[in-house]
CSV table of C-alpha atoms in Angstrom, one decimal:
chain,number,residue,atom,x,y,z
A,19,MET,CA,157.6,79.6,73.0
A,20,LYS,CA,154.0,79.0,71.6
A,21,LEU,CA,152.6,79.9,68.4
A,22,ALA,CA,149.1,79.7,67.1
A,23,VAL,CA,148.1,79.7,63.4
A,24,VAL,CA,144.3,80.8,62.9
A,25,GLY,CA,143.3,79.1,59.4
A,26,GLY,CA,146.0,76.3,60.2
A,27,GLY,CA,144.0,73.9,57.7
A,28,SER,CA,144.9,76.3,54.7
A,29,THR,CA,147.2,74.2,52.2
A,30,TYR,CA,149.4,77.3,52.7
A,31,THR,CA,150.3,75.9,56.1
A,32,PRO,CA,153.0,73.1,55.2
A,33,GLU,CA,154.9,76.3,53.5
A,34,LEU,CA,154.9,78.0,57.0
A,35,ILE,CA,155.6,74.7,58.7
A,36,ASP,CA,158.8,74.0,56.6
A,37,GLY,CA,160.2,77.5,57.4
A,38,PHE,CA,159.4,76.8,61.2
A,39,ALA,CA,161.5,73.6,60.9
A,40,ARG,CA,164.5,74.7,58.9
A,41,LEU,CA,164.7,77.9,60.8
A,42,ARG,CA,164.1,76.4,64.2
A,43,ASP,CA,167.3,78.3,65.8
A,44,THR,CA,166.1,81.6,64.6
A,45,LEU,CA,162.8,81.0,66.1
A,46,PRO,CA,162.7,78.1,68.6
A,47,ILE,CA,158.9,76.9,68.9
A,48,THR,CA,158.2,74.5,71.9
A,49,GLU,CA,154.5,74.2,70.9
A,50,LEU,CA,152.5,75.2,67.7
A,51,VAL,CA,148.9,75.2,67.5
A,52,LEU,CA,146.9,75.1,64.3
A,53,VAL,CA,143.4,76.4,64.7
A,54,ASP,CA,140.7,75.8,62.3
A,55,PRO,CA,136.6,75.2,62.1
A,56,ALA,CA,137.4,72.4,59.1
A,57,ALA,CA,138.3,69.4,60.9
A,58,GLY,CA,138.7,67.5,57.7
A,59,ARG,CA,141.4,69.8,56.2
A,60,LEU,CA,142.9,70.3,59.6
A,61,ASP,CA,143.8,66.6,60.2
A,62,LEU,CA,145.3,66.5,56.8
A,63,VAL,CA,147.4,69.5,57.2
A,64,GLY,CA,148.2,68.7,60.8
A,65,GLY,CA,149.3,65.0,59.8
A,66,LEU,CA,151.9,66.6,57.4
A,67,ALA,CA,153.4,69.3,59.6
A,68,ARG,CA,153.9,66.5,62.6
A,69,ARG,CA,156.0,64.7,59.7
A,70,ILE,CA,157.8,67.6,58.2
A,71,PHE,CA,158.7,68.4,62.1
A,72,ALA,CA,159.9,64.8,62.5
A,73,LYS,CA,161.8,64.6,59.2
A,74,GLN,CA,163.8,67.7,60.0
A,75,GLY,CA,164.3,66.9,63.7
A,76,HIS,CA,162.2,69.9,65.2
A,77,PRO,CA,161.6,68.9,69.0
A,78,GLY,CA,158.3,71.0,69.0
A,79,ARG,CA,154.5,69.9,69.5
A,80,ILE,CA,152.1,70.4,66.8
A,81,VAL,CA,148.5,70.4,68.1
A,82,THR,CA,145.4,70.9,66.2
A,83,THR,CA,142.3,71.9,67.1
A,84,THR,CA,138.8,73.6,66.1
A,85,ASP,CA,138.4,75.2,69.5
A,86,LEU,CA,139.8,79.2,68.8
A,87,ASP,CA,139.9,80.0,72.7
A,88,ALA,CA,141.8,77.1,73.5
A,89,GLY,CA,144.4,77.2,70.5
A,90,VAL,CA,145.3,81.0,71.3
A,91,ALA,CA,145.3,80.8,75.0
A,92,GLY,CA,148.7,81.4,76.2
A,93,ALA,CA,150.0,82.1,72.9
A,94,ASP,CA,153.2,84.5,72.4
A,95,ALA,CA,152.0,85.2,68.8
A,96,VAL,CA,149.1,84.5,66.8
A,97,LEU,CA,149.1,84.2,63.0
A,98,LEU,CA,146.2,85.1,60.9
A,99,GLN,CA,145.7,83.4,57.6
A,100,LEU,CA,141.9,83.3,56.9
A,101,ARG,CA,139.7,83.7,53.6
A,102,VAL,CA,136.3,84.1,55.0
A,103,GLY,CA,133.7,82.2,52.4
A,104,GLY,CA,136.5,80.1,51.3
A,105,GLN,CA,137.5,79.8,47.4
A,106,ALA,CA,133.9,79.9,46.6
A,107,ALA,CA,133.7,83.6,47.6
A,108,ARG,CA,137.1,84.3,46.0
A,109,GLU,CA,135.7,83.0,42.9
A,110,ARG,CA,132.6,85.5,42.9
A,111,ASP,CA,135.2,88.5,43.8
A,112,GLU,CA,137.0,87.5,40.7
A,113,THR,CA,134.1,87.1,38.5
A,114,TRP,CA,131.2,90.0,39.1
A,115,PRO,CA,133.2,93.0,38.8
A,116,LEU,CA,134.2,91.9,35.3
A,117,GLU,CA,130.3,92.2,34.3
A,118,CYS,CA,130.7,96.0,34.9
A,119,GLY,CA,133.9,96.2,33.2
A,120,CYS,CA,136.2,96.4,36.1
A,121,VAL,CA,139.1,94.1,37.2
A,122,GLY,CA,138.3,91.1,39.3
A,123,GLN,CA,140.6,90.2,42.0
A,124,GLU,CA,140.5,89.4,45.3
A,125,THR,CA,142.3,92.3,47.1
A,126,THR,CA,142.2,95.0,44.4
A,127,GLY,CA,139.0,97.0,43.3
A,128,ALA,CA,135.6,96.0,44.1
A,129,GLY,CA,136.7,92.3,44.6
A,130,GLY,CA,139.1,93.4,47.2
A,131,LEU,CA,136.3,95.4,48.9
A,132,ALA,CA,134.2,92.3,49.4
A,133,LYS,CA,136.8,90.6,50.9
A,134,ALA,CA,137.4,93.4,53.4
A,135,LEU,CA,133.5,93.5,54.1
A,136,ARG,CA,133.7,89.9,54.9
A,137,THR,CA,137.1,89.7,56.7
A,138,VAL,CA,137.3,92.5,59.1
A,139,PRO,CA,134.3,91.6,61.5
A,140,VAL,CA,136.0,87.9,61.7
A,141,VAL,CA,139.4,89.2,62.3
A,142,LEU,CA,138.3,91.6,65.0
A,143,ASP,CA,136.6,88.9,67.0
A,144,ILE,CA,139.4,86.6,66.6
A,145,ALA,CA,141.6,89.3,68.2
A,146,GLU,CA,139.3,90.4,71.0
A,147,ARG,CA,139.3,86.6,71.9
A,148,VAL,CA,143.1,86.6,71.9
A,149,ARG,CA,143.3,89.9,73.9
A,150,ARG,CA,141.1,88.2,76.5
A,151,THR,CA,143.2,85.1,76.7
A,152,ASN,CA,146.6,86.8,76.3
A,153,PRO,CA,146.6,90.3,75.9
A,154,ASN,CA,150.5,90.3,75.4
A,155,ALA,CA,150.5,88.3,72.4
A,156,TRP,CA,151.5,89.9,69.0
A,157,ILE,CA,149.0,89.2,66.0
A,158,ILE,CA,150.9,88.8,62.9
A,159,ASP,CA,148.4,89.3,60.0
A,160,PHE,CA,148.7,87.5,56.8
A,161,THR,CA,145.0,87.9,55.6
A,162,ASN,CA,144.3,90.0,52.6
A,163,PRO,CA,143.5,92.6,52.5
A,164,VAL,CA,146.6,93.0,54.8
A,165,GLY,CA,146.5,96.7,54.8
A,166,ILE,CA,142.8,97.4,55.5
A,167,VAL,CA,142.8,94.1,58.2
A,168,THR,CA,145.9,95.7,60.0
A,169,ARG,CA,144.7,98.8,60.3
A,170,ALA,CA,141.5,97.3,61.7
A,171,LEU,CA,143.3,95.9,64.1
A,172,LEU,CA,145.6,98.7,65.2
A,173,GLN,CA,142.7,100.9,65.5
A,174,ALA,CA,141.1,98.7,67.8
A,175,GLY,CA,144.4,98.6,70.0
A,176,HIS,CA,145.7,95.3,69.3
A,177,LYS,CA,149.3,94.7,69.2
A,178,ALA,CA,149.4,93.8,65.1
A,179,VAL,CA,151.7,93.7,62.3
A,180,GLY,CA,150.8,93.1,58.8
A,181,LEU,CA,153.1,91.1,56.5
A,182,CYS,CA,152.9,90.7,52.7
A,183,ASN,CA,155.7,88.4,50.5
A,184,VAL,CA,155.8,90.8,47.5
A,185,ALA,CA,158.9,92.8,49.1
A,186,ILE,CA,160.7,89.4,50.2
A,187,GLY,CA,159.9,88.3,46.7
A,188,PHE,CA,161.6,91.1,45.3
A,189,GLN,CA,164.4,90.7,47.7
A,190,ARG,CA,165.2,87.2,46.5
A,191,LYS,CA,165.0,88.1,42.9
A,192,PHE,CA,167.2,90.9,43.2
A,193,ALA,CA,169.8,89.0,45.2
A,194,ALA,CA,170.0,86.0,42.6
A,195,LEU,CA,170.4,88.9,39.9
A,196,LEU,CA,173.4,90.5,41.9
A,197,ASP,CA,174.7,87.5,42.9
A,198,LEU,CA,174.4,88.4,46.7
A,199,ALA,CA,173.3,86.7,49.8
A,200,PRO,CA,169.7,88.0,50.5
A,201,ALA,CA,170.3,89.4,53.7
A,202,ASP,CA,172.8,91.9,51.9
A,203,VAL,CA,169.9,93.5,49.9
A,204,HIS,CA,168.2,96.3,51.1
A,205,LEU,CA,165.0,97.4,49.5
A,206,ASP,CA,163.7,101.0,49.8
A,207,HIS,CA,160.1,99.4,49.6
A,208,VAL,CA,157.2,102.2,49.8
A,209,GLY,CA,153.4,102.5,49.6
A,210,LEU,CA,150.5,100.5,50.6
A,211,ASN,CA,149.8,96.7,50.7
A,212,HIS,CA,149.9,95.7,47.1
A,213,LEU,CA,150.4,99.3,46.0
A,214,THR,CA,154.2,99.3,46.3
A,215,TRP,CA,157.2,100.7,44.4
A,216,GLU,CA,161.0,99.5,44.8
A,217,THR,CA,162.8,103.2,44.8
A,218,GLY,CA,166.1,101.7,45.4
A,219,VAL,CA,168.1,98.8,46.0
A,220,ARG,CA,171.0,99.0,48.5
A,221,ILE,CA,173.8,96.8,49.1
A,222,GLY,CA,174.3,96.0,52.6
A,223,GLY,CA,171.7,98.2,54.6
A,224,PRO,CA,169.8,101.4,54.8
A,225,GLU,CA,173.0,103.7,53.8
A,226,GLY,CA,174.2,101.2,51.4
A,227,GLU,CA,174.7,102.1,47.7
A,228,ASP,CA,171.8,102.2,45.3
A,229,VAL,CA,172.0,99.8,42.5
A,230,LEU,CA,168.9,100.1,41.1
A,231,PRO,CA,169.6,101.9,38.1
A,232,ARG,CA,172.3,99.0,37.3
A,233,LEU,CA,169.8,96.4,37.9
A,234,ILE,CA,167.0,98.2,35.5
A,235,ALA,CA,169.7,98.7,33.0
A,236,GLU,CA,171.1,95.0,33.1
A,237,HIS,CA,168.2,93.2,33.8
A,238,GLY,CA,165.3,95.4,32.9
A,239,ASP,CA,163.9,92.2,30.6
A,240,ALA,CA,163.5,89.8,33.0
A,241,ILE,CA,162.3,92.4,35.6
A,242,ALA,CA,159.4,93.6,33.4
A,243,ASP,CA,158.6,90.1,32.3
A,244,ASP,CA,157.8,89.1,36.1
A,245,LEU,CA,155.6,91.9,36.3
A,246,SER,CA,153.9,91.2,32.8
A,247,LEU,CA,154.6,95.0,31.9
A,248,PRO,CA,156.6,96.4,28.9
A,249,ARG,CA,160.3,97.0,29.7
A,250,SER,CA,159.9,100.5,28.5
A,251,VAL,CA,157.4,101.0,31.5
A,252,VAL,CA,159.9,100.0,34.1
A,253,ASP,CA,162.8,102.0,32.2
A,254,ARG,CA,160.3,105.4,32.1
A,255,LEU,CA,159.5,104.9,35.8
A,256,GLY,CA,163.0,104.2,36.9
A,257,VAL,CA,161.4,102.1,39.8
A,258,VAL,CA,160.2,98.7,39.9
A,259,PRO,CA,156.2,98.6,40.8
A,260,SER,CA,155.0,95.7,42.6
A,261,TYR,CA,152.9,93.3,39.9
A,262,TYR,CA,149.5,94.7,41.4
A,263,LEU,CA,150.4,97.8,40.0
A,264,ARG,CA,149.6,96.2,36.5
A,265,TYR,CA,145.8,96.6,37.5
A,266,PHE,CA,146.2,100.1,37.6
A,267,TYR,CA,148.7,100.7,34.7
A,268,ALA,CA,147.1,98.2,32.3
A,269,HIS,CA,143.6,98.0,33.6
A,270,ASP,CA,141.6,97.4,30.5
A,271,THR,CA,144.3,95.1,29.1
A,272,VAL,CA,144.1,93.1,32.2
A,273,VAL,CA,140.0,93.1,32.2
A,274,ASP,CA,140.0,91.8,28.5
A,275,GLU,CA,142.6,88.9,29.8
A,276,LEU,CA,140.4,88.2,32.6
A,277,ARG,CA,137.4,87.4,30.6
A,278,THR,CA,138.9,85.1,28.2
A,279,LYS,CA,140.6,82.6,30.9
A,280,PRO,CA,139.6,80.6,33.8
A,281,SER,CA,139.5,82.4,37.1
A,282,ARG,CA,142.5,82.4,39.4
A,283,ALA,CA,140.1,81.1,42.1
A,284,ALA,CA,139.2,78.1,40.1
A,285,GLU,CA,142.6,77.3,39.3
A,286,VAL,CA,143.7,77.5,43.4
A,287,ALA,CA,140.6,75.3,43.9
A,288,ALA,CA,141.8,72.6,41.6
A,289,MET,CA,145.1,72.7,43.2
A,290,GLU,CA,143.8,72.7,46.8
A,291,LYS,CA,142.1,69.4,46.1
A,292,GLN,CA,145.1,67.8,44.7
A,293,LEU,CA,147.4,69.4,47.6
A,294,LEU,CA,144.8,67.8,50.2
A,295,GLU,CA,145.1,64.5,48.4
A,296,MET,CA,148.9,64.6,48.7
A,297,TYR,CA,148.6,65.8,52.3
A,298,GLY,CA,146.7,62.8,53.1
A,299,ASP,CA,149.5,60.4,52.3
A,300,PRO,CA,151.2,59.0,55.1
A,301,ALA,CA,154.6,58.6,53.3
A,302,LEU,CA,154.9,62.5,52.8
A,303,ASP,CA,156.8,64.2,54.9
A,304,GLU,CA,158.0,67.8,52.8
A,305,LYS,CA,156.1,70.2,51.4
A,306,PRO,CA,155.3,69.1,47.7
A,307,GLU,CA,156.6,71.0,44.8
A,308,LEU,CA,153.0,71.6,43.4
A,309,LEU,CA,152.7,74.0,46.8
A,310,ALA,CA,155.2,76.7,45.1
A,311,LYS,CA,152.4,77.2,42.2
A,312,ARG,CA,149.8,78.1,45.0
A,313,GLY,CA,151.8,81.1,45.8
A,314,GLY,CA,152.8,82.9,48.8
A,315,ALA,CA,156.3,82.4,47.8
A,316,PHE,CA,159.0,83.1,50.9
A,317,TYR,CA,156.3,83.6,53.1
A,318,SER,CA,157.3,81.4,55.8
A,319,GLU,CA,161.0,82.9,55.7
A,320,ALA,CA,159.1,86.4,56.1
A,321,ALA,CA,157.1,85.1,58.9
A,322,VAL,CA,159.9,83.4,60.8
A,323,ASP,CA,162.2,86.7,60.7
A,324,LEU,CA,159.1,88.7,61.9
A,325,ALA,CA,158.1,86.8,64.8
A,326,ALA,CA,161.6,86.1,66.1
A,327,SER,CA,162.2,90.2,65.7
A,328,LEU,CA,159.0,90.8,67.7
A,329,LEU,CA,159.4,88.0,70.2
A,330,GLY,CA,163.0,89.1,70.9
A,331,GLY,CA,164.9,86.6,69.0
A,332,GLY,CA,167.4,86.7,66.3
A,333,GLY,CA,165.5,88.1,63.4
A,334,SER,CA,166.5,90.5,60.7
A,335,PRO,CA,167.1,94.3,62.1
A,336,TYR,CA,164.8,95.8,59.0
A,337,GLN,CA,162.1,93.9,57.6
A,338,VAL,CA,159.2,95.2,55.2
A,339,VAL,CA,156.1,95.5,57.1
A,340,ASN,CA,152.7,96.9,57.3
A,341,THR,CA,152.3,99.4,60.3
A,342,ARG,CA,151.2,102.6,61.3
A,343,ASN,CA,152.4,105.8,59.2
A,344,ASN,CA,153.0,108.0,62.2
A,345,GLY,CA,154.5,110.8,60.0
A,346,THR,CA,156.8,108.5,57.5
A,347,LEU,CA,154.7,109.5,54.9
A,348,PRO,CA,153.7,113.3,55.5
A,349,PHE,CA,150.9,113.4,53.1
A,350,LEU,CA,149.1,110.9,55.0
A,351,ALA,CA,147.4,110.5,58.5
A,352,ASP,CA,149.3,109.4,61.3
A,353,ASP,CA,146.9,106.1,61.6
A,354,ALA,CA,147.0,104.7,58.0
A,355,VAL,CA,148.8,101.9,57.3
A,356,ILE,CA,151.5,101.8,55.2
A,357,GLU,CA,154.1,99.1,53.8
A,358,VAL,CA,157.5,100.2,54.1
A,359,GLN,CA,161.1,98.8,55.4
A,360,ALA,CA,160.9,99.3,59.4
A,361,ALA,CA,163.4,98.5,62.3
A,362,VAL,CA,161.5,95.5,64.3
A,363,GLY,CA,161.9,94.6,67.8
A,364,ALA,CA,160.2,93.7,70.8
A,365,GLN,CA,158.2,96.8,70.8
A,366,GLY,CA,157.1,96.5,67.5
A,367,PRO,CA,158.2,98.2,64.3
A,368,VAL,CA,159.4,101.6,63.8
A,369,PRO,CA,159.3,102.6,60.1
A,370,LEU,CA,162.8,103.9,58.4
A,371,PRO,CA,162.8,107.6,57.1
A,372,VAL,CA,161.6,107.4,53.4
A,373,ALA,CA,162.7,109.8,50.6
A,374,PRO,CA,160.2,112.5,49.4
A,375,LEU,CA,158.0,110.7,47.0
A,376,ASP,CA,157.3,111.8,43.4
A,377,PRO,CA,153.8,112.9,43.2
A,378,LEU,CA,153.3,110.1,40.5
A,379,TYR,CA,153.7,107.8,43.6
A,380,ALA,CA,152.5,109.8,46.4
A,381,GLY,CA,148.8,110.8,44.4
A,382,LEU,CA,148.0,107.1,43.7
A,383,ILE,CA,148.9,106.6,47.5
A,384,SER,CA,146.7,109.0,49.0
A,385,HIS,CA,144.0,108.2,46.4
A,386,VAL,CA,144.1,104.3,47.6
A,387,THR,CA,144.4,105.4,51.0
A,388,ALA,CA,141.2,107.4,51.0
A,389,TYR,CA,139.3,104.5,49.7
A,390,GLU,CA,140.7,102.4,52.6
A,391,ASP,CA,139.7,104.8,55.0
A,392,LEU,CA,136.1,104.5,53.4
A,393,ALA,CA,136.5,100.8,53.2
A,394,LEU,CA,137.3,100.2,56.5
A,395,ASP,CA,134.1,102.4,57.9
A,396,ALA,CA,132.0,100.0,55.7
A,397,ALA,CA,133.4,97.1,57.2
A,398,LEU,CA,132.7,98.3,60.3
A,399,ARG,CA,129.5,100.0,60.1
A,400,GLY,CA,127.9,98.2,57.0
A,401,GLY,CA,125.3,100.0,54.9
A,402,ARG,CA,124.9,100.2,51.3
A,403,ASP,CA,125.7,103.7,51.2
A,404,ARG,CA,129.2,103.2,52.6
A,405,VAL,CA,130.1,100.3,50.2
A,406,PHE,CA,128.9,102.7,47.4
A,407,LYS,CA,131.1,105.6,49.0
A,408,ALA,CA,134.0,103.7,49.1
A,409,LEU,CA,133.7,102.1,45.5
A,410,LEU,CA,133.1,105.6,44.1
A,411,ALA,CA,136.4,106.9,45.7
A,412,HIS,CA,138.3,103.9,44.3
A,413,PRO,CA,140.6,105.1,41.6
A,414,LEU,CA,139.7,102.0,39.4
A,415,VAL,CA,135.9,102.9,39.8
A,416,GLY,CA,135.4,106.6,40.2
A,417,GLN,CA,131.8,106.8,38.3
A,418,ILE,CA,128.5,107.1,39.6
A,419,ASP,CA,126.7,104.7,37.7
A,420,LEU,CA,129.6,102.1,37.8
A,421,ALA,CA,129.7,102.3,41.5
A,422,ASP,CA,126.1,101.8,41.8
A,423,GLY,CA,126.1,98.7,39.5
A,424,LEU,CA,129.3,97.2,41.7
A,425,THR,CA,127.5,98.0,44.8
A,426,ASP,CA,124.3,95.9,43.7
A,427,ARG,CA,126.5,92.9,42.8
A,428,LEU,CA,128.7,93.0,46.1
A,429,VAL,CA,125.8,93.1,48.3
A,430,ALA,CA,124.2,90.4,46.2
A,431,HIS,CA,127.2,87.8,46.3
A,432,ASN,CA,127.9,88.4,50.1
A,433,ARG,CA,124.8,88.3,51.9
A,434,GLU,CA,125.6,85.5,53.7
A,435,HIS,CA,128.7,87.1,55.4
A,436,LEU,CA,127.3,90.7,55.7
A,437,ALA,CA,125.1,90.8,59.0
A,438,TRP,CA,123.8,94.4,57.9
A,439,ALA,CA,122.5,92.9,54.5
């Protein structure tokens, strides 16, 4: 089995490598190719990756290359973890929206749109090159904004599934609170990427007992602390929102906080510098503890699980993925991309039925889906007017003057990545 990781020079990659090594019986990789244009980073990450495999006795071969076509040729699955423009672009995404009084975040609001505009054309080019060399390969997308990127891939006819670590993080958290194995905890997880709610927590599977009310009653303080929301919000909703909902439920508070502290991008850039220095140590043969602060907790387990199921191995029967709606949420178009529990096999994911949603959640999902429609149109066809319309449609913008000001800033800060600008 051959897997390729595009963006293999990321400081995240040792987390992925560790998962591949530990879970080799679930996903028996014979060749793993790390592809990245940044040769220096790739050498450091690749060296550590080989040492991790060697220490854990993994027999697979790890190859590094800057040649995309050679790297993906013959791959059974290609994992995408890109950041077009690097941390410098992320720093800008988190900064210029604040000038207009809007949240500065890499996947939410105006910053998220900027990332989509930079990213979608690059990902589609990669996917076309994968299709030319191996049309049967699965594409697993970690690249944010996952929902928009996955929709672009599916719309272009690629065999693609989007993946995020929010759901597996909740599963692990709830399992620990319930003193259960993670595999025994099934989430009623529903929404869009980075706009989801846990509406049920079931024991044993989709038809199991829902213990979410007990979880909130007994552990509401700990859950709310993780979300940076008041306990009263979780009690009143009776569901657990993802922490990205804080950008909507407490937008102005978040803006005030972001204006008074260093950006997350600056923190991550400093962390990445330190991590790369560590990766260059020939004595290091395991992922360092510092990597846990980088983000992406448990994403290696989620990646192994998904890849194993898609490639006919021993993955879990139900997994939270980003995939086509196909009537699952009846208020959305079939080709919308949603994030829900699905049965996953070699033919791809099939969403499980979802109970009718409260208008409080269905309304916001519909609103953000409309924005994502316009965002994808802007990413594919370009033009200032399309960017403006996408921003005007976003529930965190929604005003003409504000959308105009944000559009000007977005274009000014991203010209080098926008062919039409």
